[in-house]
Amino acid sequence: MSLTPTIKSAGTTETERHLSRLCDETFLSLWSYPNLYTDEGLSKTKQGKELCDLLCVFGRDIVIFSDKSISFSEKEIGISWPRWYRRAIYASAKQILGAEKWIKEHGDRVFLDKLCKNRFPLPIESGSGARFHRIVVARNSKESAERYFGAGSSGSLVIRPDLCGEEHAKHPFHVGMIFEGGPYIHVLDDTSLDLVLGHLDTASDFVNYLAAKEDAITNGMLRSAAGEEEILAFYLATRRGASERRDLVPPSIREGARTLVLIEGLWDEYSSSESYEQEKELLKISYLWDDLLKRISGHVLAGDAIGPHKVDSHEKVIRLFAAECRRSRLVLSEQILEKYQQVPADRRSARVVRSPSDPKKAFIFLFFPRDHGQEHHDYREERQEAALAYALTLKLMSPEFRHICVVATEPKQSDGRSEDFMALDIPELSKDEKREIRQMQREMEIFTDMLKPFAVPDHQPRRPRSDRTKRNSPCPCGSGSKFKQCCL
């Protein structure tokens, strides 16, 4: 049995396709799915009912999008605004709540196609641990808003959390709580959609921003904002590091029981600053991490990834790599690239890096050369066994790590390039396991010259094949089995 390809919709309209492309860059295509369906009414109509325009599922975080492209009438604003609001925002919000209800009650009845032949490939957390993020994408209001506000306005929708329900009809281009009593629904327009997804282009960065914004609004800490871009500018300008908690409202305001008012112009000021340009330049190298993830997740969706025969088994592993935020990816990309440049073409060597965003997670970058004339399949099996050995050895040396992730690839100047991704979730090791790992560590010379867990190890030579029992040779123990199926 092999992994089957996952056939995704590309979106039925140009705006949906644009949204899909943005989410593929942020969540990656393994976690982002346009135009999903339920099997509600399937027996009568012979086709499913549309669930939402796009769904992103990343562990416990579930992001529901409803994307409407409704023309804004040029009639008197007191008529055109309420009409557009009902069709572009209110109707989308109702669809989102319906999708959320279905997911909570029937999360196993979501499909990729309207005939309901292909089930959604990932498990959906529908219990109390799930964190829902609801996003209305309301297009075509920008030009009308610019004319309404005048004086060089950006045309963004003003965010007014004090507005509830039907009050929206009296306040053109202002949005707050669409449904009185909640839940909160984010509304992104033509401008803010690209800005937010373009600058928060990892799953963790994006959902953390949504959660921080929702928390500030529902707790009364954000009084108003001249537009989504002003909130984004304030958030980006005040965040610190890869692991620090990223509340929207600083502790000084929270503790003083004050509220936040974000005026127009914050985004222009932030995006024209020297620090903004410096950070954009600094973060360029971080996309090396994205490229690795795109390749492996692409193989999973195409159905030709090596390993388990279910998409969700691969997804659990890759998600541990994809959970790193942008600044964390910068550190990891720098480390893997530096190590790649250091390792000679014929040497085995590894580097250990603690996750900048999760102190209980570590990464091992393993460079493993291929013997001359060795078949690719045999090489990949040997490399995967070595990756497992390195991960277990690190757990022995540093038991505080719960998750250990390995990227194994060829050193530089190799013929061809491939990657193996591995992730271990190890609560603790037994005495027997520790004894076996110590013996394996000595035999394979893994991290034997490391003075402390996070020192960069010296290059470790591979013993020539002539000094080792070949994988397909009879096992030296006399069992009659091949070495790879016995003592190896």
Coordinates of C-alpha atoms in Angstrom, one line a residue:
M1 CA 0.0 0.0 0.0
S2 CA 1.4 3.4 -0.9
L3 CA 0.6 7.0 -0.1
T4 CA -2.2 8.3 -2.4
P5 CA -2.1 11.8 -4.0
T6 CA -4.2 14.5 -2.3
I7 CA -6.3 16.3 -5.0
K8 CA -7.0 19.9 -3.8
S9 CA -9.2 22.5 -5.4
A10 CA -7.3 25.6 -6.6
G11 CA -10.3 27.9 -6.0
T12 CA -13.3 28.5 -8.3
T13 CA -12.8 32.3 -8.7
E14 CA -9.8 34.5 -9.2
T15 CA -10.1 36.0 -5.7
E16 CA -10.4 32.5 -4.2
R17 CA -7.3 31.4 -6.1
H18 CA -5.5 34.5 -4.8
L19 CA -6.4 33.7 -1.2
S20 CA -5.3 30.1 -1.8
R21 CA -1.9 31.2 -3.0
L22 CA -1.4 33.6 0.0
C23 CA -2.4 30.8 2.5
D24 CA -0.1 28.3 0.7
E25 CA 2.8 30.6 1.3
T26 CA 1.8 31.2 5.0
F27 CA 0.6 27.7 6.1
L28 CA 2.1 25.7 3.2
S29 CA -0.1 23.6 0.9
L30 CA -0.2 20.7 3.4
W31 CA -2.4 22.7 5.8
S32 CA -4.4 24.9 3.5
Y33 CA -7.5 23.7 1.5
P34 CA -9.9 25.8 -0.6
N35 CA -13.5 25.0 -1.4
L36 CA -14.3 22.2 1.0
Y37 CA -17.7 20.4 1.3
T38 CA -19.8 18.5 3.7
D39 CA -22.0 15.4 3.0
E40 CA -25.1 17.2 4.3
G41 CA -27.9 16.5 1.8
L42 CA -25.7 14.3 -0.4
S43 CA -28.3 11.5 -0.7
K44 CA -30.9 14.0 -2.1
T45 CA -28.9 16.3 -4.3
K46 CA -26.0 13.9 -5.2
Q47 CA -23.5 16.5 -4.3
G48 CA -22.2 18.0 -1.0
K49 CA -22.8 21.4 0.5
E50 CA -20.1 24.0 0.5
L51 CA -18.4 24.3 3.9
C52 CA -16.3 27.4 3.4
D53 CA -14.1 29.1 0.9
L54 CA -10.8 28.0 2.5
L55 CA -9.9 26.1 5.6
C56 CA -6.4 26.0 7.3
V57 CA -5.9 23.3 9.9
F58 CA -2.6 23.5 11.8
G59 CA -2.8 21.2 14.9
R60 CA -5.3 22.8 17.3
D61 CA -5.5 26.0 15.3
I62 CA -8.4 26.0 12.8
V63 CA -8.7 29.1 10.5
I64 CA -12.0 29.4 8.5
F65 CA -12.1 31.9 5.6
S66 CA -15.2 33.2 3.8
D67 CA -14.2 35.3 0.8
K68 CA -16.8 37.5 -0.9
S69 CA -16.2 39.8 -3.9
I70 CA -19.3 42.0 -3.8
S71 CA -19.4 45.2 -5.9
F72 CA -19.9 48.4 -4.0
S73 CA -22.8 50.4 -5.4
E74 CA -22.3 54.1 -6.3
K75 CA -25.7 55.0 -4.8
E76 CA -26.1 57.2 -1.7
I77 CA -23.8 55.9 1.1
G78 CA -26.8 55.4 3.5
I79 CA -28.1 52.8 1.0
S80 CA -25.0 51.3 -0.5
W81 CA -23.1 50.7 2.7
P82 CA -25.8 48.6 4.6
R83 CA -26.4 46.6 1.4
W84 CA -22.7 45.9 0.8
Y85 CA -22.2 45.1 4.5
R86 CA -25.0 42.6 4.6
R87 CA -23.8 40.7 1.5
A88 CA -20.0 41.0 1.9
I89 CA -19.6 40.8 5.6
Y90 CA -22.7 39.6 7.4
A91 CA -23.4 36.8 5.0
S92 CA -19.8 35.6 5.1
A93 CA -19.8 35.7 8.9
K94 CA -22.9 33.5 9.0
Q95 CA -21.2 31.0 6.7
I96 CA -18.2 30.9 9.0
L97 CA -20.3 30.2 12.1
G98 CA -22.1 27.4 10.2
A99 CA -18.8 25.9 9.1
E100 CA -17.5 26.1 12.7
K101 CA -20.6 24.4 14.0
W102 CA -20.3 21.6 11.4
I103 CA -16.6 21.0 12.2
K104 CA -17.3 20.8 15.9
E105 CA -20.1 18.3 15.4
H106 CA -19.0 16.4 12.3
G107 CA -15.3 17.0 11.8
D108 CA -14.9 13.6 10.2
R109 CA -17.4 14.5 7.4
V110 CA -15.4 17.2 5.6
F111 CA -14.5 16.5 1.9
L112 CA -12.2 17.9 -0.7
D113 CA -14.7 17.6 -3.6
K114 CA -18.4 18.2 -4.0
L115 CA -19.2 14.6 -4.7
C116 CA -17.7 13.8 -1.3
K117 CA -15.4 11.1 -2.6
N118 CA -12.2 12.4 -1.0
R119 CA -12.1 13.0 2.7
F120 CA -10.2 15.9 4.3
P121 CA -6.8 14.3 4.8
L122 CA -5.9 15.7 8.3
P123 CA -7.5 15.1 11.6
I124 CA -9.5 18.1 12.9
E125 CA -9.5 18.9 16.6
S126 CA -13.1 19.7 17.5
G127 CA -12.9 19.5 21.3
S128 CA -12.2 22.1 23.9
G129 CA -8.5 22.2 22.8
A130 CA -9.4 23.6 19.4
R131 CA -8.7 27.3 18.7
F132 CA -10.9 28.7 16.0
H133 CA -10.0 31.8 14.0
R134 CA -12.7 33.3 11.8
I135 CA -11.9 35.5 8.9
V136 CA -14.2 37.4 6.5
V137 CA -12.4 38.6 3.4
A138 CA -14.6 41.5 2.1
R139 CA -13.4 43.0 -1.2
N140 CA -14.2 46.1 -3.3
S141 CA -14.8 48.7 -0.6
K142 CA -11.4 50.4 -0.8
E143 CA -12.1 53.1 -3.5
S144 CA -15.5 54.0 -2.0
A145 CA -13.9 54.2 1.5
E146 CA -11.2 56.5 0.2
R147 CA -13.8 58.9 -1.2
Y148 CA -15.9 58.7 1.9
F149 CA -13.0 59.5 4.4
G150 CA -11.1 61.8 2.0
A151 CA -7.8 63.6 2.8
G152 CA -5.6 60.8 1.5
S153 CA -7.2 58.0 3.5
S154 CA -5.9 54.5 2.9
G155 CA -9.4 53.2 2.4
S156 CA -9.2 50.6 5.1
L157 CA -12.1 49.5 7.2
V158 CA -12.0 51.2 10.6
I159 CA -12.1 48.7 13.5
R160 CA -14.6 49.8 16.2
P161 CA -15.1 47.0 18.8
D162 CA -17.9 49.0 20.4
L163 CA -20.1 48.5 17.3
C164 CA -22.4 45.5 17.6
G165 CA -24.9 43.9 15.2
E166 CA -27.3 46.2 13.4
E167 CA -25.4 49.3 14.6
H168 CA -23.0 48.7 11.7
A169 CA -25.6 50.0 9.2
K170 CA -25.3 53.5 10.6
H171 CA -21.5 53.7 10.4
P172 CA -20.1 53.3 6.9
F173 CA -16.8 51.5 6.6
H174 CA -16.6 50.7 10.3
V175 CA -16.6 47.1 11.7
G176 CA -16.8 45.7 15.2
M177 CA -18.6 42.7 16.7
I178 CA -20.7 41.4 13.8
F179 CA -22.8 39.3 16.2
E180 CA -23.8 40.8 19.5
G181 CA -22.3 38.5 22.2
G182 CA -19.7 37.2 19.8
P183 CA -17.7 35.2 18.8
Y184 CA -15.2 37.7 17.3
I185 CA -14.8 37.6 13.5
H186 CA -11.8 39.3 11.8
V187 CA -12.7 41.3 8.7
L188 CA -9.9 41.8 6.2
D189 CA -10.3 44.0 3.1
D190 CA -8.4 44.2 -0.2
T191 CA -5.5 46.0 1.4
S192 CA -5.1 44.3 4.7
L193 CA -5.4 40.7 3.4
D194 CA -2.2 40.9 1.5
L195 CA -0.4 42.9 4.2
V196 CA -1.2 40.6 7.0
L197 CA -0.5 37.3 5.2
G198 CA 2.5 38.8 3.5
H199 CA 4.2 39.9 6.7
L200 CA 3.0 37.1 9.0
D201 CA 3.9 34.3 6.6
T202 CA 4.3 31.4 8.9
A203 CA 1.4 29.5 10.5
S204 CA 2.6 30.3 14.0
D205 CA 3.1 34.0 13.3
F206 CA -0.3 34.4 11.7
V207 CA -2.4 32.6 14.3
N208 CA -0.6 34.2 17.1
Y209 CA -1.4 37.6 15.7
L210 CA -5.1 36.7 15.2
A211 CA -5.2 35.4 18.8
A212 CA -3.5 38.5 20.2
K213 CA -5.8 40.9 18.3
E214 CA -8.9 39.0 19.3
D215 CA -7.8 38.9 22.9
A216 CA -7.3 42.7 22.9
I217 CA -10.7 43.4 21.3
T218 CA -12.8 41.0 23.4
N219 CA -11.1 42.1 26.7
G220 CA -11.8 45.8 25.9
M221 CA -8.1 46.7 25.6
L222 CA -8.2 47.9 22.0
R223 CA -10.7 50.8 21.7
S224 CA -10.3 51.5 18.0
A225 CA -7.9 51.3 15.0
A226 CA -7.9 53.3 11.8
G227 CA -7.4 50.1 9.9
E228 CA -6.0 46.6 10.1
E229 CA -2.6 47.8 8.8
E230 CA -2.3 50.1 11.9
I231 CA -2.8 47.1 14.2
L232 CA -0.3 45.1 12.2
A233 CA 2.3 48.0 12.4
F234 CA 1.9 48.2 16.2
Y235 CA 2.2 44.5 16.6
L236 CA 5.3 44.1 14.4
A237 CA 7.1 47.1 15.9
T238 CA 6.6 45.9 19.5
R239 CA 7.3 42.2 19.3
R240 CA 10.5 40.7 20.7
G241 CA 12.4 37.5 19.8
A242 CA 11.2 34.1 18.7
S243 CA 9.9 32.7 22.0
E244 CA 8.5 35.7 23.9
R245 CA 4.8 35.9 24.3
R246 CA 3.3 38.3 21.8
D247 CA 0.3 40.1 23.3
L248 CA -1.0 43.0 21.2
V249 CA -1.4 45.3 24.2
P250 CA 1.8 46.0 26.2
P251 CA 1.8 45.1 30.0
S252 CA 2.1 48.8 30.8
I253 CA -1.3 49.6 29.3
R254 CA -2.9 46.4 30.7
E255 CA -1.7 47.1 34.2
G256 CA -2.8 50.7 34.1
A257 CA -6.3 49.7 33.0
R258 CA -5.9 51.9 29.9
T259 CA -7.0 51.2 26.4
L260 CA -5.3 51.4 23.0
V261 CA -6.2 53.7 20.1
L262 CA -4.3 53.2 16.9
I263 CA -4.4 56.2 14.6
E264 CA -3.9 56.4 10.9
G265 CA -0.3 56.6 9.7
L266 CA 1.3 54.0 11.9
W267 CA 1.8 51.6 9.0
D268 CA 3.3 54.3 6.7
E269 CA 5.7 55.3 9.5
Y270 CA 6.7 51.7 10.3
S271 CA 7.1 50.5 6.7
S272 CA 9.3 53.5 5.7
S273 CA 11.6 53.1 8.7
E274 CA 15.2 52.0 8.4
S275 CA 14.6 49.1 10.9
Y276 CA 11.8 47.7 8.7
E277 CA 14.2 47.5 5.7
Q278 CA 17.0 46.0 7.8
E279 CA 14.7 43.3 9.1
K280 CA 13.4 42.4 5.6
E281 CA 17.0 42.0 4.5
L282 CA 18.0 40.0 7.6
L283 CA 15.1 37.6 7.2
K284 CA 15.8 36.6 3.6
I285 CA 17.9 33.6 4.6
S286 CA 15.1 32.3 6.8
Y287 CA 13.3 31.2 3.6
L288 CA 15.7 28.3 3.3
W289 CA 13.6 26.6 6.0
D290 CA 10.5 27.3 3.9
D291 CA 12.1 25.7 0.8
L292 CA 12.8 22.5 2.7
L293 CA 9.2 22.3 4.0
K294 CA 7.7 23.0 0.6
R295 CA 9.7 20.2 -0.9
I296 CA 8.8 17.6 1.7
S297 CA 5.1 18.6 1.9
G298 CA 4.9 18.7 -1.9
H299 CA 6.0 15.0 -1.9
V300 CA 3.4 14.1 0.7
L301 CA 0.5 15.8 -1.3
A302 CA 1.8 14.2 -4.6
G303 CA 1.8 10.8 -2.9
D304 CA 5.4 9.9 -3.5
A305 CA 6.9 10.6 0.0
I306 CA 8.9 7.8 1.6
G307 CA 7.5 6.4 4.8
P308 CA 3.9 6.0 6.2
H309 CA 1.0 5.5 3.9
K310 CA -1.3 8.2 5.5
V311 CA -1.0 11.9 5.0
D312 CA -1.7 12.6 8.7
S313 CA 1.3 10.5 9.8
H314 CA 3.6 12.6 7.7
E315 CA 1.8 15.8 8.8
K316 CA 2.5 15.3 12.5
V317 CA 6.2 15.1 11.7
I318 CA 6.4 18.0 9.3
R319 CA 4.3 20.2 11.6
L320 CA 7.0 20.2 14.2
F321 CA 9.3 21.7 11.7
A322 CA 6.7 24.1 10.3
A323 CA 5.7 25.3 13.8
E324 CA 8.8 27.5 13.9
C325 CA 8.0 31.2 13.5
R326 CA 9.9 33.5 11.0
R327 CA 12.6 34.6 13.4
S328 CA 13.1 31.1 14.6
R329 CA 13.5 30.0 11.0
L330 CA 16.2 32.6 10.6
V331 CA 18.3 31.1 13.4
L332 CA 17.8 27.5 12.1
S333 CA 18.5 28.5 8.5
E334 CA 21.7 30.2 9.5
Q335 CA 22.8 27.2 11.5
I336 CA 22.1 24.6 8.8
L337 CA 23.7 26.6 6.1
E338 CA 26.8 27.3 8.2
K339 CA 27.2 23.6 9.0
Y340 CA 26.7 22.7 5.4
Q341 CA 29.6 24.9 4.4
Q342 CA 31.9 23.4 7.1
V343 CA 31.4 19.7 6.4
P344 CA 33.8 18.1 3.9
A345 CA 32.2 16.1 1.1
D346 CA 33.3 12.7 2.4
R347 CA 32.5 13.2 6.1
R348 CA 29.6 12.5 8.4
S349 CA 28.8 15.4 10.8
A350 CA 25.9 16.8 12.7
R351 CA 24.9 19.9 14.6
V352 CA 22.4 20.3 17.4
V353 CA 20.3 23.4 17.7
R354 CA 17.7 24.1 20.4
S355 CA 14.5 25.5 18.9
P356 CA 14.4 29.2 19.5
S357 CA 10.7 29.1 20.0
D358 CA 10.3 25.9 22.1
P359 CA 12.8 25.0 24.8
K360 CA 11.7 21.4 24.8
K361 CA 12.4 20.9 21.1
A362 CA 15.8 20.4 19.4
F363 CA 16.9 20.0 15.8
I364 CA 19.7 17.8 14.5
F365 CA 21.2 18.7 11.2
L366 CA 22.9 15.5 9.9
F367 CA 25.1 15.5 6.8
F368 CA 25.6 11.9 5.7
P369 CA 27.8 11.0 2.7
R370 CA 26.9 8.2 0.2
D371 CA 29.4 5.5 -0.4
H372 CA 30.8 5.2 -4.0
G373 CA 28.5 2.8 -5.9
Q374 CA 26.0 2.5 -3.2
E375 CA 22.4 2.1 -4.4
H376 CA 20.2 5.1 -3.5
H377 CA 17.6 3.0 -1.7
D378 CA 20.2 1.4 0.5
Y379 CA 21.8 4.8 1.2
R380 CA 18.4 6.3 2.2
E381 CA 17.8 3.4 4.6
E382 CA 21.2 3.7 6.1
R383 CA 20.8 7.4 6.5
Q384 CA 17.4 7.1 8.2
E385 CA 18.9 4.6 10.6
A386 CA 21.7 7.0 11.4
A387 CA 19.2 9.8 11.9
L388 CA 17.3 7.7 14.4
A389 CA 20.5 6.8 16.2
Y390 CA 21.5 10.5 16.5
A391 CA 18.1 11.4 17.8
L392 CA 18.1 8.7 20.5
T393 CA 21.7 9.7 21.5
L394 CA 20.7 13.3 21.9
K395 CA 17.7 12.3 24.1
L396 CA 20.2 10.3 26.3
M397 CA 22.5 13.2 26.6
S398 CA 19.8 15.9 27.0
P399 CA 16.7 14.3 28.5
E400 CA 15.0 17.7 28.9
F401 CA 14.0 17.6 25.2
R402 CA 10.6 16.1 24.5
H403 CA 10.7 16.5 20.7
I404 CA 13.8 15.8 18.7
C405 CA 13.7 16.6 15.0
V406 CA 16.3 15.5 12.4
V407 CA 17.0 16.8 8.9
A408 CA 19.4 14.4 7.2
T409 CA 20.9 15.2 3.8
E410 CA 24.1 14.8 1.7
P411 CA 27.2 17.0 2.3
K412 CA 28.2 19.5 -0.3
Q413 CA 29.6 18.5 -3.6
S414 CA 27.4 15.4 -3.6
D415 CA 25.8 13.9 -6.7
G416 CA 22.1 14.7 -6.2
R417 CA 20.3 16.1 -3.2
S418 CA 17.6 14.5 -1.0
E419 CA 16.3 15.1 2.5
D420 CA 14.9 12.9 5.3
F421 CA 12.8 14.4 8.0
M422 CA 12.3 12.6 11.3
A423 CA 10.7 13.7 14.6
L424 CA 10.6 11.7 17.8
D425 CA 8.3 12.4 20.8
I426 CA 10.1 10.7 23.7
P427 CA 8.8 11.3 27.2
E428 CA 11.7 9.4 28.9
L429 CA 14.0 6.5 28.4
S430 CA 14.1 3.3 30.4
K431 CA 17.3 1.9 31.9
D432 CA 17.5 -0.8 29.2
E433 CA 17.0 1.8 26.5
K434 CA 19.7 4.0 27.9
R435 CA 22.1 1.0 28.1
E436 CA 21.4 0.1 24.4
I437 CA 21.8 3.7 23.3
R438 CA 25.1 4.1 25.0
Q439 CA 26.4 1.0 23.3
M440 CA 25.1 2.3 19.9
Q441 CA 26.7 5.7 20.5
R442 CA 30.1 4.1 21.1
E443 CA 29.9 1.8 18.1
M444 CA 28.7 4.5 15.7
E445 CA 30.8 7.3 17.2
I446 CA 27.9 9.7 17.7
F447 CA 28.6 12.9 19.6
T448 CA 31.5 11.2 21.3
D449 CA 33.7 14.4 21.2
M450 CA 31.1 16.8 22.5
L451 CA 32.0 18.4 25.8
K452 CA 28.4 19.7 26.3
P453 CA 25.2 19.0 24.4
F454 CA 25.2 22.1 22.3
A455 CA 28.8 22.4 21.3
V456 CA 29.4 21.9 17.6
P457 CA 30.9 18.5 17.1
D458 CA 34.1 18.0 15.1
H459 CA 33.8 16.2 11.8
Q460 CA 33.2 12.5 12.4
P461 CA 34.6 10.2 9.7
R462 CA 32.6 7.3 8.4
R463 CA 34.4 4.0 8.6
P464 CA 35.0 2.4 5.2
R465 CA 32.4 -0.2 4.2
S466 CA 35.1 -2.9 4.2
D467 CA 35.4 -2.4 8.0
R468 CA 31.6 -3.1 8.5
T469 CA 29.2 -5.9 7.9
K470 CA 27.2 -5.1 4.7
R471 CA 23.5 -4.6 5.2
N472 CA 22.5 -7.5 3.0
S473 CA 25.2 -9.9 4.2
P474 CA 24.5 -12.8 6.6
C475 CA 24.4 -11.5 10.2
P476 CA 27.6 -12.3 12.2
C477 CA 25.6 -13.6 15.1
G478 CA 24.8 -16.8 13.1
S479 CA 21.0 -16.3 13.0
G480 CA 20.8 -16.9 9.3
S481 CA 19.0 -13.6 8.7
K482 CA 20.4 -10.7 6.8
F483 CA 22.4 -8.2 9.0
K484 CA 19.9 -5.4 8.3
Q485 CA 17.0 -7.6 9.6
C486 CA 18.9 -8.8 12.7
C487 CA 21.6 -7.2 14.8
L488 CA 21.7 -4.0 12.8

